[in-house]
PDB file of C-alpha atoms in Angstrom:
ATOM      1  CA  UNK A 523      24.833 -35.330  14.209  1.00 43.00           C
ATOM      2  CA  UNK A 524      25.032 -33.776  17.699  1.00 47.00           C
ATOM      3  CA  UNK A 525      23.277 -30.974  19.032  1.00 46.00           C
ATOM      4  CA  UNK A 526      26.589 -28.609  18.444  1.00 52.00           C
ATOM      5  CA  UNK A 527      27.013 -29.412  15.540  1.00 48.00           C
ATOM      6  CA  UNK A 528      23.466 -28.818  14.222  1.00 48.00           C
ATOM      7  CA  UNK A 529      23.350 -25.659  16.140  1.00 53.00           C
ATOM      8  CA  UNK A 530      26.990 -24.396  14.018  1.00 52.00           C
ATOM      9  CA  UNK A 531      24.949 -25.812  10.452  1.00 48.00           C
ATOM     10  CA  UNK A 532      21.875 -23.557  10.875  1.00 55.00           C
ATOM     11  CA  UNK A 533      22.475 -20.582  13.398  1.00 61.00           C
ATOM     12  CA  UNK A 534      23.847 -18.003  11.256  1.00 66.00           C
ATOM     13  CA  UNK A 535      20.970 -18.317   8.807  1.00 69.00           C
ATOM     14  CA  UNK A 536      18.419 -18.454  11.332  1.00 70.00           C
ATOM     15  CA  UNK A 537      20.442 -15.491  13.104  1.00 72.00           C
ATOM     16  CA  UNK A 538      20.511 -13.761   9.839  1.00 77.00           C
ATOM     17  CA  UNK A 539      16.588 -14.480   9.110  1.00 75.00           C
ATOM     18  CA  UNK A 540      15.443 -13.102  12.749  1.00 76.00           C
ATOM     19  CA  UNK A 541      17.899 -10.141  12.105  1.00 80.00           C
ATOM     20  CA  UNK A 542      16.482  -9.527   8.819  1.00 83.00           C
ATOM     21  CA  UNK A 543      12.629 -10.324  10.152  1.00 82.00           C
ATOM     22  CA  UNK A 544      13.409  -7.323  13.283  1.00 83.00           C
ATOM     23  CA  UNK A 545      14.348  -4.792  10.656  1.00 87.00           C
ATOM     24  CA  UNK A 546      11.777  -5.274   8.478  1.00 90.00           C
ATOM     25  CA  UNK A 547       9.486  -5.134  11.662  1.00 88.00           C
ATOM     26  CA  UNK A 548      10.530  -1.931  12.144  1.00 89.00           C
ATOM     27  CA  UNK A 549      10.275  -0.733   8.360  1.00 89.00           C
ATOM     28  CA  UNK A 550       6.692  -2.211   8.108  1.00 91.00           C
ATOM     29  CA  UNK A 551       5.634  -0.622  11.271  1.00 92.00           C
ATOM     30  CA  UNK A 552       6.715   2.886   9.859  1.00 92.00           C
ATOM     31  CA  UNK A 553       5.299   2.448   6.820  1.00 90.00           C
ATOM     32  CA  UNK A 554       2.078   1.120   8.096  1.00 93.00           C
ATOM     33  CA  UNK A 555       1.146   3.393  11.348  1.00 93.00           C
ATOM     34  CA  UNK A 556       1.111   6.770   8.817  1.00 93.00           C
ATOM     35  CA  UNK A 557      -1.865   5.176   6.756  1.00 94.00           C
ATOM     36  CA  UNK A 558      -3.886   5.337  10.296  1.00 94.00           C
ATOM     37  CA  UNK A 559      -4.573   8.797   9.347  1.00 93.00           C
ATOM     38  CA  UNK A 560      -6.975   7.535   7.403  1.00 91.00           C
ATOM     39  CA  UNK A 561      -6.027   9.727   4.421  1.00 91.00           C
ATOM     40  CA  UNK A 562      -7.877   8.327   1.179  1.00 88.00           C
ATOM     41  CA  UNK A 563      -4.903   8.831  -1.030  1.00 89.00           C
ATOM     42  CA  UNK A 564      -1.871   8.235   0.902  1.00 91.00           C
ATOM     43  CA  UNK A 565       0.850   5.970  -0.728  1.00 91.00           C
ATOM     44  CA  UNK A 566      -0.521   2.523  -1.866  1.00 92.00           C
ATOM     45  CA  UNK A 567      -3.988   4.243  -1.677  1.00 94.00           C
ATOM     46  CA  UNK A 568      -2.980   6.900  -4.340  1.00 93.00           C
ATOM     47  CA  UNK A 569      -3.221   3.720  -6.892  1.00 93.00           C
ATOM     48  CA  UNK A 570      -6.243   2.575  -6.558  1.00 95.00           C
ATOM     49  CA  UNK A 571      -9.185   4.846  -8.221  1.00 94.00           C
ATOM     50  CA  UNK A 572     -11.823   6.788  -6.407  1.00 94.00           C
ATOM     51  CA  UNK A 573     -14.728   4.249  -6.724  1.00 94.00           C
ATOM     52  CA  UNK A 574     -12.359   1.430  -5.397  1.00 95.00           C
ATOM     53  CA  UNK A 575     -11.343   3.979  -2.112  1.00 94.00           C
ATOM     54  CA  UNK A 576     -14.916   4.394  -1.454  1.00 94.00           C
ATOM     55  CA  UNK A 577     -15.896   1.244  -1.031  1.00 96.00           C
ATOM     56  CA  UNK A 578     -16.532   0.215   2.470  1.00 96.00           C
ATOM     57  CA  UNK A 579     -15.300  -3.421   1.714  1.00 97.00           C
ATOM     58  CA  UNK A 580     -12.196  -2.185   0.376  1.00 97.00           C
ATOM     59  CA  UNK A 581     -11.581   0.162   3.209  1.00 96.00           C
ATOM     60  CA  UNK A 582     -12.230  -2.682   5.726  1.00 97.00           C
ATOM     61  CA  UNK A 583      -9.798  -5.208   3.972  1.00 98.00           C
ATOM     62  CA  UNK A 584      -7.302  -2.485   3.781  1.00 97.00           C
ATOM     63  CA  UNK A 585      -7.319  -1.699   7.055  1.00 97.00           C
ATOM     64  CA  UNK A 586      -7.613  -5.008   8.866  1.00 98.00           C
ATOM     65  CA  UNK A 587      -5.038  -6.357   6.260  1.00 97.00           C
ATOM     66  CA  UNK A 588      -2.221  -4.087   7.066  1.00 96.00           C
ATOM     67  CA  UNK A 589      -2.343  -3.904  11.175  1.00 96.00           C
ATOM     68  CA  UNK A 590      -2.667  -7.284  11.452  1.00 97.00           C
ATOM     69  CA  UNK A 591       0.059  -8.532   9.074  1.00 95.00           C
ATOM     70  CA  UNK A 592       2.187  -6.336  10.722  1.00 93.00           C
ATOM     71  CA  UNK A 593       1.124  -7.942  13.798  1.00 95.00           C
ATOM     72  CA  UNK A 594       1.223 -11.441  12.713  1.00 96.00           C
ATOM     73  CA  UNK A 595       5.212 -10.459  11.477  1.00 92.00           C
ATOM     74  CA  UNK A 596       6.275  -9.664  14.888  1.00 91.00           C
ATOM     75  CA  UNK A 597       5.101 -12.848  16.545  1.00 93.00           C
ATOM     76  CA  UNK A 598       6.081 -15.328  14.062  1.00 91.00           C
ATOM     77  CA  UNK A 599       9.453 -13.975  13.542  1.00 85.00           C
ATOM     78  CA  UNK A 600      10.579 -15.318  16.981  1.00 85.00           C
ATOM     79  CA  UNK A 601       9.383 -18.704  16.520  1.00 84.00           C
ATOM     80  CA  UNK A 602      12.208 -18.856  13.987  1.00 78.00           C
ATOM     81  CA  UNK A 603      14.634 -19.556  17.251  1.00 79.00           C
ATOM     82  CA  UNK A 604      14.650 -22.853  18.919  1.00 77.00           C
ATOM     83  CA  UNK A 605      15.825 -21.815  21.241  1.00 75.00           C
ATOM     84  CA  UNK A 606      13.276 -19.139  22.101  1.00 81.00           C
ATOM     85  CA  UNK A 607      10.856 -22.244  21.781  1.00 83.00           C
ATOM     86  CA  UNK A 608      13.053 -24.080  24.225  1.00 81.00           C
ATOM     87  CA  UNK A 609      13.165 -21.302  27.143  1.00 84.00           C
ATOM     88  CA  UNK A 610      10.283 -19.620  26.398  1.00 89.00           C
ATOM     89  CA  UNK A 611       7.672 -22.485  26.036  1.00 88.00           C
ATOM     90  CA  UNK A 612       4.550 -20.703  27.541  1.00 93.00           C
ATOM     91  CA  UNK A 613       5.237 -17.468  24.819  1.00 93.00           C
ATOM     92  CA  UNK A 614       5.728 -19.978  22.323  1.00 92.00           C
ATOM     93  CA  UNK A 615       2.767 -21.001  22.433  1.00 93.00           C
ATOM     94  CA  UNK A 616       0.746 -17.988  22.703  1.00 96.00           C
ATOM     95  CA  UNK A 617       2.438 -15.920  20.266  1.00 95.00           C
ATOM     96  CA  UNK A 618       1.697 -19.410  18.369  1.00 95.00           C
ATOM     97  CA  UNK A 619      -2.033 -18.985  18.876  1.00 96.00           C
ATOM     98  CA  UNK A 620      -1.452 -14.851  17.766  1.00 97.00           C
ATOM     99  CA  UNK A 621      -0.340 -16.123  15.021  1.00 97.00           C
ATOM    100  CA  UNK A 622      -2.531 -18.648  13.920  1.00 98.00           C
ATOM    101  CA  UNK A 623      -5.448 -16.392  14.810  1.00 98.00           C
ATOM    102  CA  UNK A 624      -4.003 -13.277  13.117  1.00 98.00           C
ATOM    103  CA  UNK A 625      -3.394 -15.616   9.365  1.00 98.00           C
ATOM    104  CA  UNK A 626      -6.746 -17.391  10.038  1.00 98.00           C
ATOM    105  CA  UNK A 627      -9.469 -14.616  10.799  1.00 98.00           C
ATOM    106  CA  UNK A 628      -7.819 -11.401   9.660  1.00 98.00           C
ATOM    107  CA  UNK A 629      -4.849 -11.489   7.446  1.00 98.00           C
ATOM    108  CA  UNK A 630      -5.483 -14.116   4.930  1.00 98.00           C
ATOM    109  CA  UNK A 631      -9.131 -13.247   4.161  1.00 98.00           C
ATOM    110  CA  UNK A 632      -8.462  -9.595   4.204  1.00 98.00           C
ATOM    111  CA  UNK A 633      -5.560 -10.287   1.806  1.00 98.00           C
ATOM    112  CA  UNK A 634      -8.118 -12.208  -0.972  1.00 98.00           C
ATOM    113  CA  UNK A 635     -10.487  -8.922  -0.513  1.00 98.00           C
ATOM    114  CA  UNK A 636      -7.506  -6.821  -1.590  1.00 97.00           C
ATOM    115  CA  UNK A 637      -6.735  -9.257  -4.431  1.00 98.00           C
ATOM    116  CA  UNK A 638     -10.192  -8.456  -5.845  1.00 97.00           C
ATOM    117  CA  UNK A 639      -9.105  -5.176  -6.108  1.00 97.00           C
ATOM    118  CA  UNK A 640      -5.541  -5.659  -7.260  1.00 97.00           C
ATOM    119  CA  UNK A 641      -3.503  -3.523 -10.263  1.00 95.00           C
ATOM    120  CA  UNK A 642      -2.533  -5.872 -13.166  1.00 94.00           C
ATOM    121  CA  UNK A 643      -5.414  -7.474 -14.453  1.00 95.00           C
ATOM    122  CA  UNK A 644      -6.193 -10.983 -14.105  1.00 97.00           C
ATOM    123  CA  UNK A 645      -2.430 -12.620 -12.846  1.00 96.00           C
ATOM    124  CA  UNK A 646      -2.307 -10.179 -10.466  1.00 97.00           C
ATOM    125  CA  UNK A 647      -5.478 -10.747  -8.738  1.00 98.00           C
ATOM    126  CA  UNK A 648      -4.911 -14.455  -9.210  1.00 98.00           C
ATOM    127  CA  UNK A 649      -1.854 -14.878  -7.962  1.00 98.00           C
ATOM    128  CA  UNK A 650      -2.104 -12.129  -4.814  1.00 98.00           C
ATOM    129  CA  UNK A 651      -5.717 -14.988  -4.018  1.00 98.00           C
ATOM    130  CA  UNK A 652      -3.621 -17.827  -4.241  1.00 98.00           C
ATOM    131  CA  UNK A 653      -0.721 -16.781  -1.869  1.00 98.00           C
ATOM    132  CA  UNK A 654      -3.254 -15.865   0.795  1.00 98.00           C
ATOM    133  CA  UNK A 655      -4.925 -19.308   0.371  1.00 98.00           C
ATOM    134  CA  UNK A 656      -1.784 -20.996   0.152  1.00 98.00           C
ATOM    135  CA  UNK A 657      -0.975 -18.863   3.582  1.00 98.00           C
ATOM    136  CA  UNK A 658      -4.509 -19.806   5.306  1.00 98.00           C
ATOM    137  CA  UNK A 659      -3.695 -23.424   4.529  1.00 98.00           C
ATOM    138  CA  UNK A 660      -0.568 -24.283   5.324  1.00 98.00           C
ATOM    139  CA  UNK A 661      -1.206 -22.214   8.841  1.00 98.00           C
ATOM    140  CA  UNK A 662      -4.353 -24.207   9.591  1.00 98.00           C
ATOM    141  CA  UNK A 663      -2.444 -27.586   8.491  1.00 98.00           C
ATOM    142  CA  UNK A 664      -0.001 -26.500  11.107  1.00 97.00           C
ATOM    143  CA  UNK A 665      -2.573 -25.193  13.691  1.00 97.00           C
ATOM    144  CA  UNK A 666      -3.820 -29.050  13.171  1.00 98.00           C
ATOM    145  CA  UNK A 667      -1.009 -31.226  13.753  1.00 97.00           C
ATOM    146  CA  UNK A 668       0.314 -29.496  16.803  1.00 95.00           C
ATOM    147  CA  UNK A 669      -3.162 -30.106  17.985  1.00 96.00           C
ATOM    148  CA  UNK A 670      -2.771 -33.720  17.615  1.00 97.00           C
ATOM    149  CA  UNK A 671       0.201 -33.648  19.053  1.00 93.00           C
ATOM    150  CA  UNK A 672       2.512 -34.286  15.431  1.00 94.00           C
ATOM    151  CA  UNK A 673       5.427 -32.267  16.528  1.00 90.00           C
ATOM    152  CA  UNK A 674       7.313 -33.098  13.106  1.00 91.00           C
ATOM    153  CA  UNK A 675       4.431 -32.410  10.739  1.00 94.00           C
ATOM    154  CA  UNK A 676       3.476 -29.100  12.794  1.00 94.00           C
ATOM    155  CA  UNK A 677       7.371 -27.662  12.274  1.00 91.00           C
ATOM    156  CA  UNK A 678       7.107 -28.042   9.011  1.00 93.00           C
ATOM    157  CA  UNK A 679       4.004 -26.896   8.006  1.00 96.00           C
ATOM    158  CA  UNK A 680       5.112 -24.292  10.183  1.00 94.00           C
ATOM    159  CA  UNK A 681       8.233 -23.383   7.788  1.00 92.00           C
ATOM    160  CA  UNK A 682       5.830 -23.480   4.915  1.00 96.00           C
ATOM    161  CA  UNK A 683       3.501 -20.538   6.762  1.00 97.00           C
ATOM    162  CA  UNK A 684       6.553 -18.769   7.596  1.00 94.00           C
ATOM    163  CA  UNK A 685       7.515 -18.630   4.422  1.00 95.00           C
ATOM    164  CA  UNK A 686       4.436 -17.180   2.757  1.00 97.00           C
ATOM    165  CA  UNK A 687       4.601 -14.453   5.625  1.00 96.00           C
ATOM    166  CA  UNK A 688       8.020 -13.499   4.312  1.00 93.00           C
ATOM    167  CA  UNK A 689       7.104 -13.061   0.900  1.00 95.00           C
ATOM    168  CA  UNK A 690       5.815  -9.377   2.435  1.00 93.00           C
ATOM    169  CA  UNK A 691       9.945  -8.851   2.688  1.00 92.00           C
ATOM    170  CA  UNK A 692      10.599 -10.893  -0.424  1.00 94.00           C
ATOM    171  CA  UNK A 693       8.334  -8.570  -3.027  1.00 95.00           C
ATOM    172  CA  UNK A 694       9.755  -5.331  -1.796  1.00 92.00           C
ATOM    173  CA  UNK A 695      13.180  -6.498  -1.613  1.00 93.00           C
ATOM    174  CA  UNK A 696      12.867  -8.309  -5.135  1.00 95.00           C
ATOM    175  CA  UNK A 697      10.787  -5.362  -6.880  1.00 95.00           C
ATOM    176  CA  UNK A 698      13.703  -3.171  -5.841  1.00 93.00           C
ATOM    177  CA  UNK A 699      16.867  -5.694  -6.912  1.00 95.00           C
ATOM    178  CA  UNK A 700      14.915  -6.033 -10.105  1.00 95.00           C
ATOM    179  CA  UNK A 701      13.889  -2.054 -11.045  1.00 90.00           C
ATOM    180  CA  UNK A 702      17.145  -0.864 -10.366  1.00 91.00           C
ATOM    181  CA  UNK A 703      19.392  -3.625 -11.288  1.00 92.00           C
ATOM    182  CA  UNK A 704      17.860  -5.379 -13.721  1.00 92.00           C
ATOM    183  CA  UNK A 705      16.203  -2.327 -15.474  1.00 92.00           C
ATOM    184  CA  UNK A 706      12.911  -4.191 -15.541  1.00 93.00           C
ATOM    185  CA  UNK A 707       9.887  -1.862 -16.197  1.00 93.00           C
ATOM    186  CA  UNK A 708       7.561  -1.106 -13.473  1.00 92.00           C
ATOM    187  CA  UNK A 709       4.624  -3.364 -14.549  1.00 92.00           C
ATOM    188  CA  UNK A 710       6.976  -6.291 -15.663  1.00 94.00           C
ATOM    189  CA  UNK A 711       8.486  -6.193 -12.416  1.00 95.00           C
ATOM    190  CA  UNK A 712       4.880  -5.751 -10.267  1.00 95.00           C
ATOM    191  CA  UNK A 713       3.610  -8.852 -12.315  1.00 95.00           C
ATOM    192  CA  UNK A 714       6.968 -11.151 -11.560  1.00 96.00           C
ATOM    193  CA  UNK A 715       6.673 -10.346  -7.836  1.00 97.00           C
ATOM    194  CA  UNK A 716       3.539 -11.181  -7.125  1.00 97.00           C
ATOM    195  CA  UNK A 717       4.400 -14.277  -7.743  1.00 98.00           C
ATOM    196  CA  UNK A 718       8.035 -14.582  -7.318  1.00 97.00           C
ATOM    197  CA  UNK A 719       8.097 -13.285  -3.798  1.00 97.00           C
ATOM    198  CA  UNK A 720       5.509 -16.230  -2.246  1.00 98.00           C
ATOM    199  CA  UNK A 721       6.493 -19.242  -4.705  1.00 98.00           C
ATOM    200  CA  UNK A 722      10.480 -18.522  -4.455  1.00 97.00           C
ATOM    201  CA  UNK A 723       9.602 -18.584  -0.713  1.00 96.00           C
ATOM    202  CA  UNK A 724       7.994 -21.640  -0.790  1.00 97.00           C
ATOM    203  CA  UNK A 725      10.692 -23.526  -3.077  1.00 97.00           C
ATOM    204  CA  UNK A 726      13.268 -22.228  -0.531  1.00 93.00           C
ATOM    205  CA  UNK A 727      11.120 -23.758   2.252  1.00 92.00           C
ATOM    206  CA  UNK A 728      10.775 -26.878   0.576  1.00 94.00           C
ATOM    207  CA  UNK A 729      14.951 -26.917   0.097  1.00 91.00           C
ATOM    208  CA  UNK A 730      15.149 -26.021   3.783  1.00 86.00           C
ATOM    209  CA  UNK A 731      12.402 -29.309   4.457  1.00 90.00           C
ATOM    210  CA  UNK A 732      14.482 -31.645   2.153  1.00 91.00           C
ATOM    211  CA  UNK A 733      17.463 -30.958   4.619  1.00 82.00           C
ATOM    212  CA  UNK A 734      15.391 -32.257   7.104  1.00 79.00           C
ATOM    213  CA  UNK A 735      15.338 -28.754   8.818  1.00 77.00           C
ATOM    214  CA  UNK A 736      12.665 -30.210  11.726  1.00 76.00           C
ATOM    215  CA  UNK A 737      15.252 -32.575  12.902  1.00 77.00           C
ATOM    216  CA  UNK A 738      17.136 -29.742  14.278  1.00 75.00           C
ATOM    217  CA  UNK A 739      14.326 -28.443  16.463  1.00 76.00           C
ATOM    218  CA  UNK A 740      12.963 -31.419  17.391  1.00 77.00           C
ATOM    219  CA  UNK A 741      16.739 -32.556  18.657  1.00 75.00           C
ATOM    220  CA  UNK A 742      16.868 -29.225  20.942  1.00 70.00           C
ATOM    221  CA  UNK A 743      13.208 -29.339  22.119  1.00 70.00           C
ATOM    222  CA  UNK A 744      13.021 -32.960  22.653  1.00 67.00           C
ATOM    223  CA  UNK A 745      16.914 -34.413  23.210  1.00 54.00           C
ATOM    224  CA  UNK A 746      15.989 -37.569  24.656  1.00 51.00           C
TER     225      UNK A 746
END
């Protein structure tokens, strides 16, 4: 399949996902730069009890968890584009590192301190742990192979990553479709989402893969 042609299959998706990734950008960031008033019982913090709130470990993992998701969405919601890869190698790469870095040291360990402390019992806290190891994984298997130089295996690891950072757009977006269109009650539809929104991500990744989605990058970033 040429180049064109690949390009007409999969830009208006990707075009689509980056237009969908920028908004959300924008409707994390407001959400997320109010809390930085350090207010001990604004929005998400109002459900959590007093003895959770004042514990330092909580505090920390609440903190670090939300600024640097929020900064690990912004840089790995260009790396989407090929072409951006393409024409922008040297960013790439070291909104690449960002990235990496951001999952790594900050986002996916502060995510498994919040899942000791999540609502819902046991499946919550389970299932919020296991999307944040899932997440460190999949990002370090990535990290890995690009550092061997396994272009293929890197891209779709990569996808995987991606994937698991979207599920931040996928539980809000599904806790909504299902509470007001599916009349689902509150807890039934908390419960389904946490772990809906990362493994529905992942089986949509692993469609995506099956199409052999790397192809299509590696035919723009290496044509020869």
């Amino acid at each position: 399949m040429r180049i064109e042609s690949l390009r007409k299959y999969y830009s208006l998706p990707l075009l689509l996902l980056i237009f969908t990734g920028l908004v959300f950008a924008v409707v994390m960031t407001e959400n997320t730069l109010p809390y930085f008033d350090f207010s001990p019982r604004k929005g998400f913090l109002g459900t959590k009890t007093f003895e959770v709130t004042s514990q330092a470990i909580f505090r920390i993992g609440f903190y670090v968890h939300i600024s640097s998701a929020l900064l690990v969405w912004l840089v790995g919601t260009p790396q989407f584009l090929p072409e951006f890869i393409v024409k922008y190698a040297n960013w790439h790469r070291m909104l690449g590192k960002v990235y990496v870095f951001g999952i790594l040291f900050l986002a996916a360990p502060s995510g498994l301190i919040l899942a000791r402390f999540a609502n819902g019992g046991l499946s919550a806290k389970v299932g919020f742990a296991l999307q944040c190891l899932v997440w460190w994984f999949t990002t370090f298997k990535a990290f890995k192979y690009i550092q061997e130089g396994n272009i293929t295996q890197h891209l779709r690891y990569m996808v995987r990553s991606l994937a698991v950072t979207y599920a931040a757009f996928s539980l809000r977006t599904e806790s909504y479709v299902m509470y007001q269109f599916l009349g689902t009650k509150p807890i039934e539809t908390y419960l389904t989402v946490v772990w809906l929104s990362w493994v529905g991500n992942l089986l949509l990744a692993e469609i995506m893969l099956s199409s052999n989605i790397e192809k299509f990058y590696l035919k723009i970033i290496k044509p020869k």
